[in-house]
Amino acid sequence: MAEPKKLFIKTYGCQMNVYDSERMAEALGGQGYVETQSADDADMILLNTCHIREKAAEKVYSELGRFKGLKAAKPDLKIGVAGCVAQAEGEEIMRRQPMVDLVVGPQSYHRLPELEARAGGGAKALDTDFPEEDKFERLKSRPKSARGPTAFLTVQEGCDKFCAFCVVPYTRGAEVSRPAERVLSEARDLVERGVREITLLGQNVNAYHGAGGDGDWSLARLIRELAKVDGLERIRFTTSHPNDMDDELIAAHGEVDKLMPYLHLPVQSGSDRILKRMNRKHTSESYIRLIERIRAARPDILMSGDFIVGFPEETEEDFAATMALVEEVRYGQCYSFKYSSRPGTPAAERALVDPAAADDRLHRLQALLTRQQREIQDAMVGRETRVLFEREGRVAGQMAGKSEHLHAVHVTADGIARGDLRRVRITESNPNSLSAVLV
Ligand code: 5AD
Ligand code: SF4
């Protein structure tokens, strides 16, 4: 039997890329590839890229530069670029990096086997179309292999919101939801393979409106049906837009036990003037009222968010409004970024804030967010929660997993296996994790 070919995939950016990389590995499995953890022995290298900020996009070119030697030593090596940089800069990548054999955009992954067959030996393959067909249904999977206890499941892709700073509507295209039955059958399949927690993914996941047997289903309806799947213990979803957080979904947070008390709900800024310029279509006040309603349904929910500082024309006063919003909401987890101008987006035309001022604001915001995160984490000490154990910890005899609120928790005890869901009491709050004992 021929040796299997080796595939090395490196994934950048969001969780949707993680899901896509898994699907691409499965698709290339049909072409005789098995995954390897090192680029050095690979027959094919695939970079699954992110275009959200300039720095993320630049990484692709520096990473490709590092593969020059490998390609020289092994001319048969195929190098591919997938993801949002492929979508946005496919032709330019081919021009700047002649070693690249294949470029595939996020909507064309189901064509990867055919592209792989076509590329190499000097031949190039490029596909950055937005085809009509459902790529996930066209991706042929390998025989079912066992899975770890947690998995991502993309249910919705693309975005119609057009925030003024964001490339997603251009790289991922218009909002599309997968039919509900397909999602349910993929979830059942994951559970049969050992998965106990599923995170539903979408760029605007709470705008989900997938076809069901009786009209379109909302995300809340999908979650309620998923909760009926035996063996599936936990459901999460990300990322959500405030304007799509409807009453039904808020109610589900109070009523569906399997839906975890964690919500990532980016607001980006606390200044109404900036929110308007960002085309967010909500105010800081409406966001705060929304969180009040969510907390009324599920009082212990942990709020997470995204912020951009230094958006064009942001003043010190606008930034103060962002700090005030953070003080009011109290976040358990946050991501904050300095504005990065993205070619082709409306905000790219506008004058930049002084970079030193933007850096300074980012530092001040991050100090506040870190303090809040730490306070909320510290407040878990003494409380009981359930942990889904995912892997061995760094210390011998230790197992690590996630709490309901998505805190990393580790426990030193005998008899805990990967995939176990156990009740624990939190005993200590460390810089990036919690210690606990079984109860
Ligand atoms: N500059 C900085 N941050 C950005 N994000 C999206 N586009 C940009 C940009 N041009 C951030 C937003 C979004 C997160 C995924 O990335 O906060 O919610
Ligand atoms: Fe980008 Fe805004 Fe869509 Fe989120 S909602 S993906 S930030 S355009």
XYZ file of C-alpha atoms and ligand atoms in Angstrom:
465
model
C 0.000 0.000 0.000
C 1.220 3.487 -0.822
C 2.372 5.634 2.099
C -0.315 8.194 2.929
C 0.563 11.750 1.987
C 0.979 14.157 4.847
C -1.012 17.351 5.296
C 0.015 20.187 7.615
C -2.686 22.772 8.281
C -1.992 25.947 10.189
C -5.066 27.834 11.333
C -5.235 31.543 12.121
C -8.087 33.706 13.356
C -11.541 32.790 14.505
C -13.204 29.560 15.593
C -14.946 29.324 12.243
C -11.533 28.830 10.692
C -10.872 26.009 13.178
C -14.077 24.331 12.027
C -13.207 24.930 8.365
C -9.721 23.451 8.850
C -11.245 20.257 10.258
C -13.562 20.030 7.250
C -10.679 20.651 4.808
C -8.592 17.937 6.469
C -11.521 15.547 6.083
C -11.976 16.500 2.438
C -8.281 15.950 1.682
C -8.459 12.669 3.627
C -10.386 11.403 0.603
C -7.319 12.307 -1.505
C -5.088 10.090 0.620
C -3.833 12.740 3.062
C -3.372 12.251 6.787
C -2.667 15.183 9.088
C 0.788 15.847 10.491
C 1.777 18.265 13.249
C 4.911 19.518 11.515
C 5.487 21.364 8.265
C 8.866 19.671 7.816
C 7.563 16.268 6.730
C 4.446 17.518 4.936
C 3.526 16.815 1.318
C 1.047 19.621 1.449
C 0.960 22.749 3.614
C -2.277 24.669 3.942
C -2.486 28.026 5.703
C -6.034 28.866 6.770
C -5.783 32.614 7.098
C -7.462 35.610 8.756
C -7.931 39.074 7.228
C -9.695 40.827 10.113
C -6.761 43.085 11.066
C -3.662 44.076 9.124
C -1.310 42.205 11.453
C -3.244 38.967 11.035
C -3.060 39.275 7.253
C 0.670 40.078 7.240
C 1.450 36.864 9.114
C 0.611 34.888 5.987
C 3.422 36.432 3.982
C 6.023 35.978 6.697
C 4.897 32.375 7.265
C 5.119 31.648 3.541
C 8.617 33.102 3.490
C 9.633 30.463 6.022
C 8.482 27.658 3.714
C 10.861 28.703 0.909
C 13.572 26.294 2.065
C 11.132 23.398 2.386
C 9.850 23.924 -1.117
C 13.391 24.131 -2.513
C 14.306 20.837 -0.809
C 11.081 19.120 -1.856
C 9.758 20.449 -5.158
C 6.646 18.178 -4.994
C 5.510 19.938 -1.827
C 2.189 21.657 -2.462
C 1.547 24.944 -0.689
C -1.982 26.280 -0.381
C -3.549 29.395 1.107
C -7.150 29.226 2.309
C -9.361 31.517 4.376
C -10.111 35.210 4.251
C -6.686 36.430 3.047
C -7.023 33.970 0.158
C -10.433 35.458 -0.591
C -9.302 39.080 -0.387
C -5.802 38.858 -1.879
C -5.703 35.576 -3.833
C -4.219 36.968 -7.051
C -1.713 39.075 -5.134
C -0.554 36.067 -3.109
C 0.094 34.122 -6.305
C 2.071 37.068 -7.663
C 4.062 37.856 -4.526
C 4.763 34.242 -3.546
C 5.348 32.075 -6.634
C 5.817 29.033 -4.373
C 2.057 29.023 -3.688
C 0.332 26.346 -5.784
C -3.223 26.759 -4.619
C -5.521 29.501 -3.344
C -8.997 28.691 -2.078
C -11.550 31.093 -0.580
C -13.810 30.177 2.367
C -16.825 29.480 0.145
C -15.058 26.993 -2.140
C -13.665 24.412 0.294
C -15.794 21.643 -1.168
C -13.788 22.065 -4.368
C -10.499 21.544 -2.544
C -9.919 17.905 -3.660
C -10.270 18.934 -7.281
C -8.059 21.997 -6.798
C -5.423 19.883 -5.029
C -5.378 17.421 -7.919
C -4.950 20.260 -10.381
C -2.214 22.177 -8.525
C 1.499 21.391 -8.317
C 4.351 20.750 -10.733
C 4.149 24.366 -11.845
C 0.355 24.330 -12.283
C -1.674 26.776 -10.191
C -5.238 26.509 -8.916
C -7.245 29.493 -7.680
C -10.881 29.527 -6.596
C -12.352 32.533 -4.808
C -15.927 32.184 -6.087
C -19.082 32.518 -4.030
C -20.837 29.386 -5.334
C -24.544 28.777 -4.715
C -24.228 25.227 -3.407
C -23.867 24.354 0.296
C -20.159 23.715 0.698
C -20.562 21.789 3.942
C -22.894 19.286 2.303
C -20.502 18.783 -0.585
C -17.507 18.100 1.595
C -17.059 14.361 1.665
C -15.973 13.062 5.058
C -13.636 10.269 5.963
C -14.908 7.292 7.970
C -16.112 8.548 11.344
C -13.254 8.894 13.789
C -13.561 9.405 17.553
C -13.642 13.029 18.729
C -12.710 14.858 21.892
C -15.481 16.039 24.242
C -15.947 19.485 22.659
C -16.594 20.521 19.065
C -17.459 23.518 16.948
C -20.343 23.351 14.522
C -20.816 26.142 11.977
C -24.521 26.883 11.504
C -24.387 30.275 9.844
C -21.832 32.113 7.811
C -21.280 35.562 6.378
C -22.642 38.915 7.442
C -25.037 41.542 6.098
C -24.347 44.108 8.807
C -21.484 45.999 7.158
C -19.918 47.569 10.222
C -17.745 50.303 8.729
C -14.447 48.741 9.892
C -15.055 45.081 9.038
C -13.950 42.901 6.109
C -16.196 39.946 6.951
C -19.113 40.892 4.657
C -16.601 41.028 1.794
C -14.491 37.943 2.562
C -17.213 35.624 3.858
C -20.067 37.067 1.826
C -23.767 37.439 2.615
C -25.453 35.803 5.593
C -26.361 32.179 4.932
C -27.863 29.734 7.443
C -27.576 25.962 7.155
C -30.825 23.990 7.184
C -31.833 22.961 10.709
C -32.027 19.224 9.975
C -28.456 19.214 8.633
C -27.234 20.905 11.795
C -29.138 18.434 13.975
C -27.808 15.414 12.112
C -24.241 16.728 12.280
C -24.717 17.298 16.021
C -26.029 13.732 16.540
C -23.084 12.431 14.570
C -20.632 14.382 16.747
C -22.284 13.051 19.898
C -21.973 9.456 18.602
C -18.271 10.135 18.211
C -17.844 11.255 21.832
C -18.677 14.977 21.774
C -20.564 16.291 24.844
C -20.374 20.041 24.260
C -21.085 21.818 20.980
C -20.403 25.475 20.244
C -22.598 26.706 17.414
C -20.663 29.093 15.222
C -21.552 31.928 12.933
C -20.268 35.415 12.169
C -23.752 36.488 13.236
C -24.935 33.297 14.805
C -27.967 34.787 16.549
C -29.269 35.945 13.157
C -29.577 32.227 12.310
C -32.717 31.456 10.301
C -32.144 27.999 8.829
C -34.875 26.189 6.931
C -36.753 23.702 9.118
C -39.651 21.391 8.234
C -42.150 24.122 9.129
C -40.559 27.346 7.940
C -37.370 29.022 9.102
C -36.019 28.201 12.540
C -34.514 30.777 14.854
C -31.355 30.087 16.843
C -33.498 29.680 19.981
C -35.580 26.979 18.282
C -32.439 25.225 17.068
C -30.975 25.291 20.587
C -34.179 23.859 22.088
C -34.113 20.986 19.587
C -30.419 20.353 20.128
C -31.051 20.204 23.866
C -33.192 17.104 23.205
C -30.201 15.188 21.793
C -29.290 12.518 24.345
C -25.636 12.592 25.288
C -25.199 16.236 24.307
C -24.683 17.963 27.646
C -23.715 21.519 26.806
C -24.541 24.062 24.132
C -22.790 27.366 23.469
C -22.942 29.810 20.566
C -20.791 32.627 19.218
C -20.603 35.385 17.851
C -23.754 37.415 18.330
C -24.870 40.906 17.321
C -26.858 42.933 19.875
C -29.603 43.705 17.340
C -30.342 39.997 16.766
C -30.685 39.124 20.448
C -34.439 38.452 20.393
C -36.824 37.644 23.279
C -36.923 33.964 22.366
C -33.154 33.631 22.646
C -33.062 35.591 25.889
C -35.785 33.294 27.271
C -33.787 30.221 26.191
C -30.948 31.437 28.406
C -33.283 31.225 31.368
C -35.021 27.983 30.428
C -32.660 25.610 28.604
C -30.426 23.894 31.180
C -27.949 22.721 28.568
C -27.393 26.268 27.289
C -24.348 27.530 29.166
C -24.391 30.856 31.081
C -21.910 32.650 28.854
C -22.629 35.194 26.138
C -20.233 36.858 23.734
C -21.975 40.053 22.676
C -19.593 42.569 21.095
C -20.454 46.263 21.422
C -17.203 47.723 19.962
C -17.597 51.186 21.545
C -19.526 52.953 24.286
C -19.845 56.239 22.388
C -23.049 56.744 20.418
C -21.247 59.097 18.045
C -18.685 56.388 17.228
C -21.298 53.607 17.131
C -23.122 55.628 14.490
C -19.952 56.118 12.463
C -19.286 52.386 12.829
C -22.758 51.681 11.357
C -23.621 49.512 14.371
C -27.311 50.521 14.432
C -27.552 50.392 18.218
C -26.690 52.811 21.035
C -24.756 52.230 24.227
C -28.007 52.713 26.134
C -29.888 50.063 24.094
C -26.993 47.664 24.634
C -27.006 48.184 28.389
C -30.806 47.735 28.537
C -30.430 44.545 26.513
C -27.919 43.146 28.980
C -30.290 43.961 31.815
C -32.967 41.842 30.118
C -30.514 38.990 29.553
C -29.454 39.112 33.197
C -33.078 39.122 34.302
C -33.479 35.802 32.443
C -30.170 34.316 33.584
C -28.723 36.309 36.506
C -25.343 34.551 36.649
C -24.574 34.838 32.923
C -20.971 35.773 32.186
C -20.745 38.563 29.635
C -17.999 38.710 27.055
C -17.377 41.366 24.414
C -15.184 42.913 21.741
C -13.938 46.500 21.650
C -12.156 48.614 19.086
C -10.252 51.682 20.262
C -8.851 54.387 18.006
C -11.627 54.151 15.423
C -11.303 57.151 13.048
C -12.264 60.409 14.779
C -12.552 58.791 18.233
C -11.929 61.521 20.822
C -10.882 61.232 24.442
C -14.538 61.905 25.321
C -15.712 59.008 23.114
C -13.186 56.765 24.774
C -14.408 57.849 28.216
C -17.889 56.674 27.161
C -16.419 53.252 26.322
C -14.783 53.047 29.743
C -18.083 54.062 31.372
C -19.957 51.344 29.476
C -17.433 48.729 30.598
C -17.797 49.901 34.202
C -21.545 49.513 33.934
C -21.654 46.108 32.209
C -18.872 44.333 34.108
C -17.382 41.790 31.708
C -16.025 38.384 32.649
C -14.023 38.110 29.456
C -13.168 40.527 26.636
C -11.196 41.025 23.480
C -10.003 44.520 22.690
C -8.217 45.746 19.611
C -6.635 48.848 18.211
C -8.462 49.888 15.058
C -6.810 48.507 11.939
C -7.665 50.112 8.627
C -8.870 47.468 6.156
C -8.764 48.187 2.423
C -12.211 48.266 0.836
C -14.134 49.067 4.026
C -15.892 52.454 4.400
C -13.815 53.453 7.453
C -10.574 53.016 5.496
C -11.279 56.374 3.825
C -11.281 58.271 7.131
C -8.506 59.998 9.046
C -6.718 57.873 11.643
C -6.450 58.702 15.326
C -2.908 59.464 16.502
C -1.400 55.957 16.967
C 0.179 56.860 20.327
C -3.210 58.015 21.657
C -4.826 54.794 20.387
C -2.121 52.701 22.092
C -2.637 54.570 25.314
C -6.408 54.027 25.186
C -5.935 50.334 24.481
C -3.715 50.009 27.541
C -6.197 51.793 29.780
C -9.116 49.742 28.472
C -7.245 46.474 28.823
C -6.246 47.312 32.390
C -9.920 47.831 33.259
C -11.066 44.694 31.421
C -8.364 42.573 33.060
C -9.397 43.880 36.480
C -13.042 43.003 35.851
C -12.177 39.596 34.463
C -10.091 38.891 37.525
C -12.786 40.086 39.937
C -15.433 37.891 38.340
C -13.069 34.926 38.290
C -12.088 35.486 41.931
C -15.771 35.591 42.903
C -16.081 31.964 41.739
C -13.991 30.787 44.694
C -16.169 28.767 47.066
C -18.870 28.199 44.439
C -19.871 24.864 42.926
C -20.002 24.339 39.181
C -19.727 21.510 36.690
C -16.552 20.978 34.682
C -16.241 19.126 31.399
C -12.770 17.624 31.502
C -10.916 17.891 28.216
C -7.274 16.995 28.805
C -4.532 16.231 31.271
C -3.182 19.226 33.159
C 0.417 20.363 33.245
C 1.056 18.765 36.627
C 1.007 14.950 36.980
C -2.367 13.653 38.202
C -4.134 16.848 37.174
C -7.074 17.086 34.747
C -8.191 20.305 33.069
C -11.469 21.423 31.577
C -13.969 24.262 31.377
C -16.599 25.419 33.842
C -20.110 26.368 32.802
C -18.905 29.986 32.616
C -16.025 28.896 30.356
C -13.329 29.390 32.975
C -10.373 27.045 32.692
C -10.457 24.769 35.744
C -8.013 22.142 36.939
C -8.461 19.424 39.515
C -5.944 16.996 40.966
C -7.748 13.718 41.673
C -7.787 10.082 40.619
C -10.422 8.636 38.374
C -11.253 11.630 36.178
C -11.330 10.736 32.498
C -11.362 12.930 29.406
C -14.991 13.661 28.599
C -16.210 13.377 32.206
C -18.625 16.036 33.413
C -18.149 16.386 37.164
C -19.384 18.648 39.925
C -16.560 20.598 41.583
C -16.043 23.294 44.173
C -13.697 26.140 43.232
C -10.910 26.533 45.772
C -8.520 29.042 44.272
C -8.302 31.707 41.572
C -5.006 31.767 39.658
C -3.950 34.286 36.986
C -5.474 32.314 34.086
C -7.395 29.470 35.653
C -9.289 28.197 38.667
C -8.310 25.310 40.956
C -11.055 23.038 42.217
C -11.849 19.837 44.096
C -14.461 17.215 43.218
C -17.633 17.260 45.336
N -9.781 46.739 13.351
C -9.738 46.310 14.634
N -10.554 45.346 15.104
C -11.456 44.818 14.252
N -12.400 43.878 14.430
C -13.040 43.685 13.269
N -12.534 44.493 12.319
C -11.552 45.221 12.917
C -10.672 46.231 12.468
N -10.696 46.685 11.214
C -12.670 43.243 15.728
C -14.085 43.527 16.201
C -14.775 42.211 15.988
C -13.645 41.245 16.219
C -13.860 39.872 15.664
O -12.551 41.843 15.597
O -14.041 43.861 17.568
O -15.862 42.007 16.877
Fe -18.044 42.335 11.008
Fe -20.009 43.839 12.073
Fe -20.603 41.625 10.652
Fe -19.454 41.391 13.078
S -21.502 42.287 12.629
S -18.881 40.267 11.193
S -18.084 43.164 13.125
S -19.634 43.477 9.847
